CSV table of C-alpha atoms in Angstrom, one decimal:
chain,number,residue,atom,x,y,z
F,1,MET,CA,34.0,27.4,5.9
F,2,GLN,CA,35.1,30.4,3.6
F,3,ILE,CA,36.4,29.3,0.3
F,4,GLU,CA,38.3,32.5,-1.0
F,5,ARG,CA,38.2,33.3,-4.8
F,6,GLY,CA,39.3,36.5,-6.8
F,7,TYR,CA,37.0,35.9,-9.6
F,8,MET,CA,33.4,34.5,-10.9
F,9,HIS,CA,32.5,32.2,-13.6
F,10,LYS,CA,31.3,34.6,-16.7
F,11,PHE,CA,28.0,33.1,-17.7
F,12,ASP,CA,28.2,33.5,-21.4
F,13,TYR,CA,26.5,30.9,-23.9
F,14,SER,CA,27.5,32.3,-26.9
F,15,PHE,CA,29.2,29.7,-28.1
F,16,LEU,CA,25.8,28.1,-29.2
F,17,ASP,CA,25.9,30.6,-31.8
F,18,ASN,CA,29.4,30.0,-33.8
F,19,GLY,CA,28.4,27.0,-35.8
F,20,MET,CA,31.2,24.7,-34.1
F,21,LEU,CA,29.3,22.2,-32.1
F,22,PRO,CA,30.3,18.8,-32.2
F,23,SER,CA,28.3,16.7,-34.8
F,24,GLN,CA,26.9,14.2,-31.8
F,25,LEU,CA,25.2,17.3,-30.3
F,26,VAL,CA,24.0,18.4,-33.7
F,27,ASN,CA,22.4,14.6,-34.4
F,28,VAL,CA,21.0,13.9,-31.5
F,29,THR,CA,19.2,17.4,-31.5
F,30,ALA,CA,17.9,16.8,-35.0
F,31,SER,CA,16.8,13.3,-33.6
F,32,ILE,CA,14.8,14.7,-30.6
F,33,SER,CA,12.9,17.0,-32.9
F,34,SER,CA,11.8,14.8,-35.5
F,35,LEU,CA,10.6,12.4,-32.6
F,36,LYS,CA,8.5,15.2,-31.0
F,37,SER,CA,6.8,16.1,-34.3
F,38,SER,CA,5.5,12.4,-34.2
F,39,SER,CA,4.8,12.6,-30.2
F,40,GLN,CA,2.8,15.8,-30.9
F,41,PHE,CA,0.6,14.5,-33.1
F,42,ARG,CA,-0.1,11.3,-31.7
F,43,LYS,CA,-0.6,13.1,-28.2
F,44,ASN,CA,-3.6,15.4,-29.9
F,45,SER,CA,-5.0,12.2,-31.6
F,46,PHE,CA,-4.9,10.0,-28.2
F,47,GLU,CA,-5.7,12.1,-25.2
F,48,LYS,CA,-7.0,9.2,-23.2
F,49,ILE,CA,-3.9,7.1,-23.8
F,50,PHE,CA,-1.9,10.1,-23.1
F,51,THR,CA,-3.6,10.8,-19.6
F,52,GLU,CA,-2.8,7.5,-18.4
F,53,LEU,CA,0.8,7.6,-19.5
F,54,GLU,CA,1.1,10.6,-17.5
F,55,LYS,CA,-0.3,9.1,-14.6
F,56,ILE,CA,2.3,6.7,-14.3
F,57,ALA,CA,5.1,9.3,-15.5
F,58,LYS,CA,4.5,11.0,-12.4
F,59,ILE,CA,4.6,8.6,-10.0
F,60,GLN,CA,8.2,7.4,-11.9
F,61,SER,CA,9.3,10.9,-11.6
F,62,VAL,CA,8.8,11.3,-8.1
F,63,LYS,CA,9.9,8.0,-7.0
F,64,SER,CA,13.3,8.3,-9.4
F,65,SER,CA,14.4,12.0,-8.4
F,66,ASN,CA,14.3,11.3,-4.8
F,67,GLU,CA,15.9,8.0,-4.8
F,68,ILE,CA,18.9,9.8,-6.9
F,69,GLU,CA,19.4,11.7,-3.4
F,70,GLY,CA,19.1,8.7,-1.1
F,71,ILE,CA,15.2,9.7,-0.3
F,72,VAL,CA,13.2,6.8,-0.3
F,73,THR,CA,10.3,4.9,0.6
F,74,SER,CA,8.2,2.1,-0.7
F,75,ASP,CA,6.3,1.9,-3.9
F,76,GLU,CA,3.0,1.6,-2.4
F,77,ARG,CA,3.1,4.8,-0.5
F,78,ILE,CA,5.1,6.7,-3.4
F,79,ILE,CA,1.8,6.0,-5.2
F,80,GLN,CA,-0.3,7.0,-2.0
F,81,ILE,CA,1.4,10.0,-1.7
F,82,VAL,CA,1.3,11.0,-5.3
F,83,GLN,CA,-2.0,10.4,-6.1
F,84,GLN,CA,-2.8,12.7,-3.0
F,85,ASN,CA,-4.5,9.5,-0.6
F,86,SER,CA,-2.2,9.6,2.1
F,87,ALA,CA,-0.2,12.2,4.4
F,88,PRO,CA,3.4,11.6,5.0
F,89,ILE,CA,4.4,9.5,7.9
F,90,ASN,CA,8.7,10.2,8.2
F,91,HIS,CA,10.8,12.8,6.7
F,92,ASN,CA,11.6,11.0,3.4
F,93,GLU,CA,8.1,11.1,2.9
F,94,GLN,CA,7.7,14.8,3.7
F,95,GLU,CA,10.7,15.3,0.9
F,96,ILE,CA,8.7,13.3,-1.3
F,97,LEU,CA,5.5,15.1,-0.9
F,98,GLY,CA,7.3,18.5,-1.6
F,99,TYR,CA,8.6,17.2,-4.8
F,100,ARG,CA,5.3,16.1,-5.6
F,101,ASP,CA,3.8,19.6,-4.9
F,102,ALA,CA,6.5,21.3,-6.8
F,103,LEU,CA,6.2,18.8,-10.0
F,104,ASN,CA,2.3,19.2,-10.2
F,105,LEU,CA,2.7,23.0,-10.3
F,106,ILE,CA,5.3,22.7,-13.1
F,107,HIS,CA,2.8,20.4,-15.2
F,108,SER,CA,-0.1,22.2,-14.6
F,109,GLU,CA,1.2,26.1,-14.9
F,110,TYR,CA,4.6,25.5,-17.1
F,111,GLN,CA,3.2,28.1,-19.5
F,112,ASN,CA,2.8,31.1,-17.1
F,113,ILE,CA,5.8,30.2,-15.0
F,114,GLN,CA,9.1,32.4,-16.2
F,115,PHE,CA,12.6,31.5,-15.3
F,116,ASN,CA,13.8,33.7,-12.7
F,117,GLU,CA,14.8,34.3,-9.3
F,118,ASN,CA,11.2,34.5,-7.7
F,119,THR,CA,10.3,31.1,-9.7
F,120,VAL,CA,13.1,29.3,-8.4
F,121,LEU,CA,13.0,30.4,-4.7
F,122,ALA,CA,9.2,29.5,-4.9
F,123,LEU,CA,9.8,26.0,-6.3
F,124,HIS,CA,12.3,25.4,-3.7
F,125,LYS,CA,9.8,26.7,-0.8
F,126,ILE,CA,7.6,24.3,-2.2
F,127,LEU,CA,9.8,21.5,-2.5
F,128,LEU,CA,10.8,21.9,1.0
F,129,SER,CA,7.2,22.8,2.5
F,130,ALA,CA,6.4,19.6,4.1
F,131,THR,CA,9.7,19.4,6.0
F,132,ASP,CA,10.4,21.2,9.2
F,133,TYR,CA,13.5,22.7,7.9
F,134,ASN,CA,13.5,26.6,7.9
F,135,TYR,CA,15.4,27.4,4.5
F,136,GLY,CA,13.1,26.6,2.0
F,137,GLY,CA,13.3,29.6,-0.6
F,138,ILE,CA,16.6,31.0,0.8
F,139,TYR,CA,19.6,30.9,-0.8
F,140,LYS,CA,22.5,29.1,1.2
F,141,SER,CA,24.2,31.1,3.8
F,142,ASP,CA,26.9,28.8,4.5
F,143,ASP,CA,29.4,27.9,1.7
F,144,ASN,CA,29.2,23.9,0.8
F,145,VAL,CA,31.2,21.6,-1.2
F,146,ILE,CA,30.3,18.3,-3.1
F,147,LEU,CA,32.4,15.5,-1.7
F,148,GLU,CA,33.5,12.4,-3.6
F,149,ILE,CA,33.9,9.0,-1.4
F,150,ASP,CA,36.3,6.2,-2.5
F,151,SER,CA,36.2,2.6,-1.9
F,152,TYR,CA,38.2,2.9,1.2
F,153,GLY,CA,35.5,5.5,3.0
F,154,ASN,CA,38.2,8.5,2.3
F,155,LYS,CA,36.4,11.7,1.4
F,156,LYS,CA,37.7,14.5,-0.7
F,157,VAL,CA,36.3,17.6,-2.5
F,158,ARG,CA,34.9,16.9,-5.7
F,159,PHE,CA,33.7,20.2,-6.4
F,160,ALA,CA,33.7,23.9,-4.8
F,161,PRO,CA,30.7,25.8,-5.7
F,162,VAL,CA,30.2,29.2,-5.5
F,163,PRO,CA,31.0,30.7,-2.1
F,164,ALA,CA,27.6,31.8,0.0
F,165,ASN,CA,28.2,35.3,-0.4
F,166,GLU,CA,28.5,35.3,-3.9
F,167,THR,CA,25.5,33.0,-4.7
F,168,LYS,CA,22.6,35.8,-5.2
F,169,MET,CA,25.2,37.7,-7.6
F,170,ALA,CA,26.1,34.5,-9.7
F,171,MET,CA,22.2,33.6,-10.1
F,172,GLU,CA,21.4,37.1,-11.2
F,173,GLN,CA,24.4,36.5,-13.7
F,174,LEU,CA,22.5,33.0,-14.8
F,175,PHE,CA,19.6,34.6,-15.3
F,176,LEU,CA,20.3,37.2,-17.2
F,177,ALA,CA,22.8,35.3,-19.3
F,178,PHE,CA,19.8,32.7,-20.1
F,179,MET,CA,17.5,35.6,-20.8
F,180,ASP,CA,20.3,37.2,-23.6
F,181,ALA,CA,20.5,33.6,-25.2
F,182,ASN,CA,17.1,33.1,-25.5
F,183,SER,CA,16.9,36.4,-26.9
F,184,ASN,CA,19.1,35.2,-29.6
F,185,SER,CA,17.1,33.3,-32.8
F,186,ASN,CA,20.3,31.6,-33.8
F,187,ILE,CA,20.8,29.7,-30.2
F,188,ASN,CA,18.8,26.4,-30.1
F,189,SER,CA,16.5,26.7,-26.7
F,190,LEU,CA,17.2,22.6,-26.7
F,191,LEU,CA,21.2,23.4,-26.5
F,192,LEU,CA,20.8,26.4,-24.3
F,193,ILE,CA,18.9,24.4,-21.6
F,194,PRO,CA,21.7,22.1,-20.5
F,195,CYS,CA,24.0,24.5,-20.1
F,196,VAL,CA,21.9,26.6,-17.9
F,197,ILE,CA,21.0,23.4,-15.6
F,198,LEU,CA,24.8,23.0,-15.6
F,199,ASP,CA,25.3,26.3,-14.4
F,200,PHE,CA,22.9,25.7,-11.8
F,201,LEU,CA,24.3,22.8,-10.3
F,202,CYS,CA,27.9,24.5,-10.0
F,203,ILE,CA,26.5,27.1,-8.1
F,204,HIS,CA,24.6,25.0,-5.7
F,205,PRO,CA,22.5,27.8,-4.8
F,206,PHE,CA,20.8,26.2,-1.6
F,207,LYS,CA,21.8,24.2,1.7
F,208,ASP,CA,19.6,21.1,0.4
F,209,GLY,CA,17.7,20.5,-2.6
F,210,ASN,CA,19.9,21.3,-5.4
F,211,GLY,CA,19.7,18.0,-7.2
F,212,ARG,CA,16.2,17.8,-7.1
F,213,MET,CA,15.7,21.6,-7.8
F,214,SER,CA,17.9,21.0,-11.3
F,215,ARG,CA,15.7,18.2,-12.4
F,216,LEU,CA,12.4,20.3,-11.4
F,217,LEU,CA,14.2,23.2,-13.4
F,218,SER,CA,15.1,20.8,-16.7
F,219,LEU,CA,11.5,19.9,-16.7
F,220,LEU,CA,10.2,23.8,-16.7
F,221,LEU,CA,12.7,24.8,-19.3
F,222,LEU,CA,11.8,21.8,-21.6
F,223,TYR,CA,7.8,21.8,-21.2
F,224,LYS,CA,8.2,25.6,-22.0
F,225,TYR,CA,10.0,25.2,-25.4
F,226,GLY,CA,7.8,22.3,-26.6
F,227,PHE,CA,9.9,19.2,-25.4
F,228,ASP,CA,6.9,17.8,-22.8
F,229,VAL,CA,8.2,14.0,-23.0
F,230,GLY,CA,9.1,14.2,-19.6
F,231,LYS,CA,5.1,14.4,-19.2
F,232,TYR,CA,4.9,10.8,-20.3
F,233,ILE,CA,8.0,9.2,-19.8
F,234,SER,CA,9.8,9.8,-16.6
F,235,PHE,CA,13.1,12.0,-17.6
F,236,GLU,CA,14.2,11.6,-13.9
F,237,GLU,CA,13.9,7.5,-14.1
F,238,GLN,CA,15.7,7.4,-17.6
F,239,ILE,CA,18.7,9.6,-15.2
F,240,ASN,CA,18.4,7.5,-12.1
F,241,LYS,CA,18.8,4.4,-14.7
F,242,ASN,CA,22.1,5.8,-15.9
F,243,LYS,CA,23.1,8.0,-13.1
F,244,GLY,CA,26.9,6.7,-13.3
F,245,LEU,CA,26.9,8.6,-16.9
F,246,TYR,CA,25.2,11.6,-15.3
F,247,TYR,CA,27.5,12.0,-12.6
F,248,LEU,CA,30.9,11.6,-15.0
F,249,SER,CA,29.3,13.8,-17.6
F,250,LEU,CA,28.6,16.3,-14.7
F,251,LYS,CA,32.1,15.9,-13.4
F,252,GLU,CA,33.5,16.5,-16.8
F,253,SER,CA,31.7,19.5,-17.4
F,254,SER,CA,32.2,21.2,-14.1
F,255,GLU,CA,36.1,20.8,-14.5
F,256,ASN,CA,37.8,24.6,-14.4
F,257,TRP,CA,34.1,25.9,-13.8
F,258,HIS,CA,35.4,28.6,-12.0
F,259,GLU,CA,37.7,29.6,-14.2
F,260,SER,CA,35.3,29.9,-17.2
F,261,SER,CA,37.5,27.4,-19.3
F,262,ASN,CA,35.1,24.0,-18.7
F,263,THR,CA,33.4,22.6,-21.6
F,264,TYR,CA,29.6,22.0,-21.3
F,265,PHE,CA,29.7,19.6,-24.1
F,266,PRO,CA,29.7,16.1,-21.8
F,267,PHE,CA,27.1,17.2,-19.8
F,268,MET,CA,25.0,18.5,-22.7
F,269,LEU,CA,25.2,15.3,-24.7
F,270,ASN,CA,24.3,13.6,-21.6
F,271,PHE,CA,21.2,15.3,-20.8
F,272,LEU,CA,20.0,15.4,-24.4
F,273,THR,CA,20.7,11.7,-24.9
F,274,THR,CA,18.6,11.5,-22.0
F,275,LEU,CA,15.6,13.0,-23.4
F,276,TYR,CA,16.0,11.3,-26.6
F,277,GLU,CA,15.8,8.0,-24.9
F,278,CYS,CA,12.6,9.4,-23.0
F,279,TYR,CA,10.9,10.1,-26.7
F,280,GLN,CA,12.5,6.8,-28.2
F,281,ASN,CA,10.7,5.1,-25.2
F,282,LEU,CA,7.8,7.1,-25.6
F,283,ASP,CA,7.6,5.7,-29.1
F,284,LYS,CA,7.8,2.1,-27.9
F,285,ARG,CA,5.2,2.5,-25.5
F,286,PHE,CA,2.9,4.0,-27.9
F,287,ALA,CA,3.5,1.5,-30.2
F,288,ILE,CA,2.8,-1.3,-27.8
F,289,VAL,CA,-0.6,0.3,-26.5
F,290,ASN,CA,-1.7,1.4,-30.0
F,291,SER,CA,-0.9,-1.5,-32.5
F,292,ASN,CA,-3.2,-3.7,-34.0
F,293,LYS,CA,-0.3,-5.4,-35.5
F,294,ILE,CA,0.7,-7.0,-31.9
F,295,THR,CA,-1.9,-9.1,-30.5
F,296,LYS,CA,-3.8,-8.0,-27.4
F,297,SER,CA,-2.0,-10.2,-24.8
F,298,ALA,CA,1.2,-9.5,-26.0
F,299,ARG,CA,0.3,-5.8,-25.5
F,300,ILE,CA,-0.9,-6.5,-21.8
F,301,GLU,CA,2.2,-8.5,-21.1
F,302,ALA,CA,4.6,-5.6,-22.4
F,303,THR,CA,2.4,-2.7,-20.4
F,304,VAL,CA,3.1,-4.9,-17.2
F,305,LEU,CA,6.6,-5.6,-18.0
F,306,ASN,CA,7.6,-2.1,-19.0
F,307,SER,CA,5.8,-0.6,-15.8
F,308,LEU,CA,8.4,-0.2,-12.9
F,309,LEU,CA,5.6,0.1,-10.7
F,310,PRO,CA,2.7,-2.1,-9.5
F,311,ILE,CA,-0.3,-1.8,-12.0
F,312,SER,CA,-4.0,-2.6,-11.5
F,313,LYS,CA,-6.0,-4.0,-13.9
F,314,SER,CA,-8.1,-0.9,-14.2
F,315,GLU,CA,-5.0,1.2,-14.9
F,316,ILE,CA,-4.2,-1.5,-17.8
F,317,CYS,CA,-7.7,-1.3,-18.9
F,318,LYS,CA,-7.4,2.9,-19.1
F,319,ILE,CA,-3.7,2.3,-21.2
F,320,LEU,CA,-5.3,-0.2,-23.5
F,321,PRO,CA,-9.0,1.1,-24.1
F,322,ASP,CA,-9.7,-1.2,-26.5
F,323,VAL,CA,-8.7,-4.5,-24.7
F,324,SER,CA,-11.9,-6.0,-22.6
F,325,PRO,CA,-10.8,-6.3,-18.9
F,326,THR,CA,-12.1,-10.0,-19.2
F,327,THR,CA,-9.2,-10.4,-21.4
F,328,VAL,CA,-6.7,-8.6,-19.3
F,329,GLU,CA,-7.5,-10.5,-16.1
F,330,ALA,CA,-7.2,-13.5,-18.1
F,331,VAL,CA,-3.6,-12.6,-19.3
F,332,LEU,CA,-2.5,-11.5,-16.1
F,333,GLY,CA,-3.8,-14.8,-14.3
F,334,LYS,CA,-1.6,-16.8,-16.8
F,335,MET,CA,1.8,-14.4,-16.1
F,336,VAL,CA,1.2,-14.7,-12.3
F,337,LYS,CA,0.8,-18.7,-12.7
F,338,ASN,CA,4.0,-18.7,-14.9
F,339,GLY,CA,6.0,-16.5,-12.8
F,340,ILE,CA,6.7,-13.6,-14.9
F,341,ILE,CA,4.7,-11.5,-12.4
F,342,THR,CA,3.8,-11.4,-9.0
F,343,THR,CA,1.2,-9.7,-7.2
F,344,VAL,CA,1.1,-6.6,-4.4
F,345,GLY,CA,-2.2,-6.0,-2.5
F,346,SER,CA,-5.4,-8.2,-2.5
F,347,GLY,CA,-8.9,-7.6,-3.6
F,348,ARG,CA,-9.6,-4.7,-5.8
F,349,GLY,CA,-6.4,-2.9,-4.6
F,350,THR,CA,-4.5,-5.8,-6.1
F,351,LYS,CA,-1.5,-4.7,-8.6
F,352,TYR,CA,1.0,-6.3,-10.7
F,353,ILE,CA,4.9,-6.4,-11.1
F,354,ARG,CA,7.4,-7.7,-13.0
F,355,LYS,CA,8.9,-10.6,-10.8
């Protein structure tokens, strides 16, 4: 399907330097910067706790980012795949494995990875490397559309991305516009990142995997500029929890995108609010696991109830290093007896999850 256009979207982020940003954006950006400072101090002082939070968040990120696209498997299998204890047994798990590998690379190498064409193509190749697709790391060769299905099952085109024959040029313009804005000290990087991600989604450069790539690139850029909360509280999970609002902001900000008369503000606000919520959740999680004012029983209960995936006694002990295994076992037994949580697995492999 060929979509004829006589012009291309103008990639220009200079509007971020004009001082006319909505007050909501200014306020949430200031709040994020404040929470970032406190989390950095804690991370340096409580390395063990943050190491355990990272393990949990990685599982939640892999699960949630794929789930948004309808790529699912059981929680138990997600854990096994992320912890590299099991090979994929079906196509969905192949897709999940690819996301795990791309995410691991970003977690370990983000400081050395540049935001450019080579990086985007390499990450996409990794994302699809476990599947039998032959187009990983290659821009789309056919035009694609984003469809909307109403309650009656009728389909309509919600958005027509950049045509295939203009994709490489559009991506080049995106990278150049990013470099230009990034070199401007008056432009806040935290405001620039969601603009770049919106443009990436509007280009939709790949045949498959654009949504997951947008989330991987979001983390890469956030980490590079010091906003690494997504390593400890899953950014993708937060999007998934409020994906209705996410898609609404994407729709609002992509209207008239091809004509370069769209507004980035709805998507920027949703993106930054999601990030702010991650920092808030990290603040709450840390307060729970490291507070001497809250009883040990309450901290154990909160740790289990705040985990979206089954969690073992040993994992709880690592998150709460000052609480004895005997106390953890006693509280878990009481919670099971009272019907608050249920068990998954048996013996040493027993894990616990909110009922």
